[in-house]
Amino acid sequence: MSKNRIATVTRTTRETDITVTVDLDGTGKSDIETGVGFFDHMLDSLSRHSFIDLTVKAKGDLHIDAHHTVEDTGIVIGQAIMKALDDFAGITRFGHAYIPMDETLSRASIDLCKRPYLIWKVDFRRDKVGDLDTELFKEFFHALAGNGGMCLHIENIYGENNHHIAESCFKATARALKMAVTPDPRLQGKPASTKGSL
């Protein structure tokens, strides 16, 4: 797969103005500005551990709360990944990872199949981590999967520290995504499907 797998998507609504650029064959460099500190930290982790270069410039109605900014950022990152993948041909398609962080263990599994679905089995002990409502993590991943053509399963197997739980979910997703987007030369540019297309 010689072509560049790079895409930029901009989405502007009355609530948010977001531009995202992804390079699926990057080195994990990130430039993140959402106005939500902990969310920036999680997106940096997503980039670094997936080796996807990720630029996010988001302006949202944070005077209300972070909901629209977080959800819409998930939408645009998903759209950018889907655009960069083009027809999804020649990629490994499936990916999975277990990530331990001290007392916490989380796992993620991905099928890049253009049939979006999210399974989210993650519970938090607090309403916020840093400046971010913990209920918004599910909203982000739902938007990411729905707009990125992903069947995405995320589960926190055990854990106590809410920061560790959130970060291990992002890192597990990142490593699973890294595996799934990797080209497999044995496919010779064809989709990894018995149907011949995704």
Short mmCIF file of C-alpha atoms in Angstrom, two decimals:
data_model
loop_
_atom_site.label_atom_id
_atom_site.label_comp_id
_atom_site.label_asym_id
_atom_site.label_seq_id
_atom_site.Cartn_x
_atom_site.Cartn_y
_atom_site.Cartn_z
CA MET A 1 0.00 0.00 0.00
CA SER A 2 2.08 2.86 -1.32
CA LYS A 3 -0.44 5.70 -1.17
CA ASN A 4 -0.46 8.09 1.77
CA ARG A 5 -3.14 7.25 4.31
CA ILE A 6 -3.66 10.82 5.46
CA ALA A 7 -6.98 12.64 5.81
CA THR A 8 -8.29 15.95 7.11
CA VAL A 9 -11.92 16.52 8.09
CA THR A 10 -13.57 19.73 9.31
CA ARG A 11 -17.00 19.82 10.93
CA THR A 12 -18.69 23.07 11.95
CA THR A 13 -21.99 23.35 13.78
CA ARG A 14 -23.58 25.93 16.07
CA GLU A 15 -22.01 24.06 18.99
CA THR A 16 -18.51 23.16 17.78
CA ASP A 17 -15.89 23.89 15.14
CA ILE A 18 -13.47 20.97 14.79
CA THR A 19 -10.68 20.10 12.37
CA VAL A 20 -8.86 16.78 12.58
CA THR A 21 -5.94 15.43 10.57
CA VAL A 22 -4.77 11.81 10.84
CA ASP A 23 -1.82 9.98 9.35
CA LEU A 24 -2.34 6.26 9.82
CA ASP A 25 1.32 5.57 9.01
CA GLY A 26 2.74 8.10 11.42
CA THR A 27 4.87 7.82 14.53
CA GLY A 28 2.34 8.84 17.17
CA LYS A 29 2.91 12.60 17.04
CA SER A 30 0.01 14.68 18.29
CA ASP A 31 -1.09 18.30 18.42
CA ILE A 32 -4.26 18.44 20.48
CA GLU A 33 -6.30 21.49 21.50
CA THR A 34 -9.86 20.90 22.69
CA GLY A 35 -10.00 23.19 25.71
CA VAL A 36 -10.57 20.18 27.98
CA GLY A 37 -7.32 19.24 29.69
CA PHE A 38 -7.95 15.63 30.60
CA PHE A 39 -9.49 14.93 27.20
CA ASP A 40 -6.38 16.36 25.51
CA HIS A 41 -4.31 13.98 27.64
CA MET A 42 -6.41 11.00 26.52
CA LEU A 43 -6.22 11.94 22.83
CA ASP A 44 -2.46 12.34 23.10
CA SER A 45 -2.35 8.82 24.52
CA LEU A 46 -4.59 7.53 21.72
CA SER A 47 -2.21 8.99 19.15
CA ARG A 48 1.01 7.91 20.81
CA HIS A 49 0.03 4.28 21.33
CA SER A 50 -1.68 3.78 17.97
CA PHE A 51 1.25 5.41 16.12
CA ILE A 52 -1.36 7.49 14.30
CA ASP A 53 -0.27 11.10 13.94
CA LEU A 54 -3.22 13.13 15.19
CA THR A 55 -3.96 16.84 15.00
CA VAL A 56 -7.14 18.08 16.69
CA LYS A 57 -8.21 21.71 16.81
CA ALA A 58 -11.57 22.00 18.53
CA LYS A 59 -13.56 24.99 19.69
CA GLY A 60 -16.80 24.19 21.48
CA ASP A 61 -19.44 25.60 23.77
CA LEU A 62 -17.49 24.82 26.93
CA HIS A 63 -19.40 27.55 28.76
CA ILE A 64 -22.24 24.98 28.79
CA ASP A 65 -20.21 21.81 29.37
CA ALA A 66 -17.80 19.52 27.50
CA HIS A 67 -20.43 17.18 26.05
CA HIS A 68 -20.64 18.63 22.53
CA THR A 69 -16.87 19.10 22.26
CA VAL A 70 -16.06 15.53 23.33
CA GLU A 71 -18.77 13.84 21.26
CA ASP A 72 -18.15 15.91 18.13
CA THR A 73 -14.40 15.33 18.37
CA GLY A 74 -15.14 11.60 18.36
CA ILE A 75 -17.29 12.09 15.26
CA VAL A 76 -14.56 13.94 13.36
CA ILE A 77 -11.70 11.62 14.38
CA GLY A 78 -13.83 8.68 13.26
CA GLN A 79 -14.62 10.37 9.94
CA ALA A 80 -10.94 11.16 9.37
CA ILE A 81 -9.86 7.58 10.07
CA MET A 82 -12.55 6.25 7.73
CA LYS A 83 -11.51 8.70 4.99
CA ALA A 84 -7.83 7.75 5.38
CA LEU A 85 -8.72 4.04 5.13
CA ASP A 86 -10.55 4.71 1.85
CA ASP A 87 -12.13 1.33 0.95
CA PHE A 88 -10.57 -0.51 3.94
CA ALA A 89 -8.84 -2.90 1.50
CA GLY A 90 -5.52 -4.51 2.39
CA ILE A 91 -5.65 -3.85 6.13
CA THR A 92 -5.41 -6.42 8.90
CA ARG A 93 -8.97 -5.34 9.88
CA PHE A 94 -9.04 -6.90 13.36
CA GLY A 95 -7.16 -5.72 16.42
CA HIS A 96 -7.13 -6.31 20.16
CA ALA A 97 -5.15 -5.34 23.23
CA TYR A 98 -4.99 -5.76 27.00
CA ILE A 99 -3.54 -2.79 28.91
CA PRO A 100 -2.56 -2.94 32.60
CA MET A 101 -2.10 0.25 34.60
CA ASP A 102 -1.14 -0.50 38.18
CA GLU A 103 -4.28 -2.03 39.75
CA THR A 104 -6.33 -1.68 36.56
CA LEU A 105 -6.72 -3.95 33.54
CA SER A 106 -8.73 -3.04 30.43
CA ARG A 107 -9.12 -4.55 26.99
CA ALA A 108 -10.33 -3.45 23.59
CA SER A 109 -11.20 -5.33 20.41
CA ILE A 110 -11.82 -3.74 17.00
CA ASP A 111 -13.21 -4.92 13.70
CA LEU A 112 -12.82 -2.31 10.95
CA CYS A 113 -15.77 -3.59 8.98
CA LYS A 114 -17.91 -0.52 8.13
CA ARG A 115 -20.62 -1.91 10.44
CA PRO A 116 -20.41 0.36 13.50
CA TYR A 117 -21.16 -0.99 16.95
CA LEU A 118 -20.00 -0.21 20.47
CA ILE A 119 -19.94 -2.45 23.50
CA TRP A 120 -18.94 -0.42 26.57
CA LYS A 121 -18.45 -2.29 29.82
CA VAL A 122 -16.79 0.37 31.94
CA ASP A 123 -17.91 1.76 35.29
CA PHE A 124 -16.42 4.71 37.15
CA ARG A 125 -16.48 5.43 40.88
CA ARG A 126 -16.57 9.20 40.44
CA ASP A 127 -18.51 11.61 38.26
CA LYS A 128 -15.39 13.40 37.03
CA VAL A 129 -11.78 12.68 36.17
CA GLY A 130 -9.89 15.93 36.12
CA ASP A 131 -12.20 18.41 34.42
CA LEU A 132 -14.12 15.81 32.41
CA ASP A 133 -17.42 14.09 33.21
CA THR A 134 -16.78 10.35 33.18
CA GLU A 135 -20.05 9.67 31.33
CA LEU A 136 -18.56 11.45 28.31
CA PHE A 137 -16.00 8.71 27.68
CA LYS A 138 -18.76 6.45 26.37
CA GLU A 139 -20.09 9.29 24.22
CA PHE A 140 -16.65 9.75 22.67
CA PHE A 141 -16.15 6.09 21.84
CA HIS A 142 -19.71 5.74 20.54
CA ALA A 143 -19.08 8.65 18.16
CA LEU A 144 -15.65 7.29 17.17
CA ALA A 145 -16.99 3.84 16.36
CA GLY A 146 -20.10 5.11 14.64
CA ASN A 147 -18.21 7.41 12.30
CA GLY A 148 -15.11 5.29 11.84
CA GLY A 149 -16.83 2.15 10.61
CA MET A 150 -15.69 0.26 13.71
CA CYS A 151 -17.18 -2.56 15.68
CA LEU A 152 -15.52 -1.63 18.97
CA HIS A 153 -15.68 -3.51 22.27
CA ILE A 154 -14.12 -1.92 25.36
CA GLU A 155 -14.15 -3.47 28.81
CA ASN A 156 -12.55 -2.54 32.10
CA ILE A 157 -11.93 -5.95 33.65
CA TYR A 158 -11.00 -4.54 37.04
CA GLY A 159 -9.65 -1.36 38.56
CA GLU A 160 -10.15 1.25 41.26
CA ASN A 161 -8.46 4.48 40.16
CA ASN A 162 -10.67 6.38 37.72
CA HIS A 163 -7.74 7.98 35.91
CA HIS A 164 -6.23 4.55 35.34
CA ILE A 165 -9.54 3.13 34.15
CA ALA A 166 -10.05 5.87 31.57
CA GLU A 167 -6.47 5.92 30.36
CA SER A 168 -6.22 2.14 30.05
CA CYS A 169 -9.36 2.16 27.87
CA PHE A 170 -7.83 4.76 25.54
CA LYS A 171 -4.51 2.92 25.39
CA ALA A 172 -6.17 -0.43 24.74
CA THR A 173 -8.20 1.10 21.94
CA ALA A 174 -5.07 2.71 20.53
CA ARG A 175 -3.12 -0.54 20.44
CA ALA A 176 -6.07 -2.43 18.95
CA LEU A 177 -6.45 0.27 16.31
CA LYS A 178 -2.73 0.13 15.51
CA MET A 179 -3.07 -3.58 14.79
CA ALA A 180 -6.27 -3.24 12.76
CA VAL A 181 -5.10 -0.47 10.40
CA THR A 182 -1.77 -2.17 9.65
CA PRO A 183 -1.53 -3.29 6.02
CA ASP A 184 -1.15 -7.03 5.43
CA PRO A 185 0.81 -7.58 2.19
CA ARG A 186 -0.61 -11.10 1.90
CA LEU A 187 -4.01 -9.57 1.13
CA GLN A 188 -2.51 -7.96 -2.00
CA GLY A 189 -4.71 -4.89 -1.56
CA LYS A 190 -7.93 -6.85 -1.18
CA PRO A 191 -10.35 -6.68 1.75
CA ALA A 192 -9.92 -9.17 4.60
CA SER A 193 -13.36 -10.66 3.97
CA THR A 194 -14.77 -13.87 2.49
CA LYS A 195 -17.42 -11.72 0.80
CA GLY A 196 -14.80 -9.88 -1.25
CA SER A 197 -15.85 -6.47 0.09
CA LEU A 198 -16.65 -4.74 3.35
#
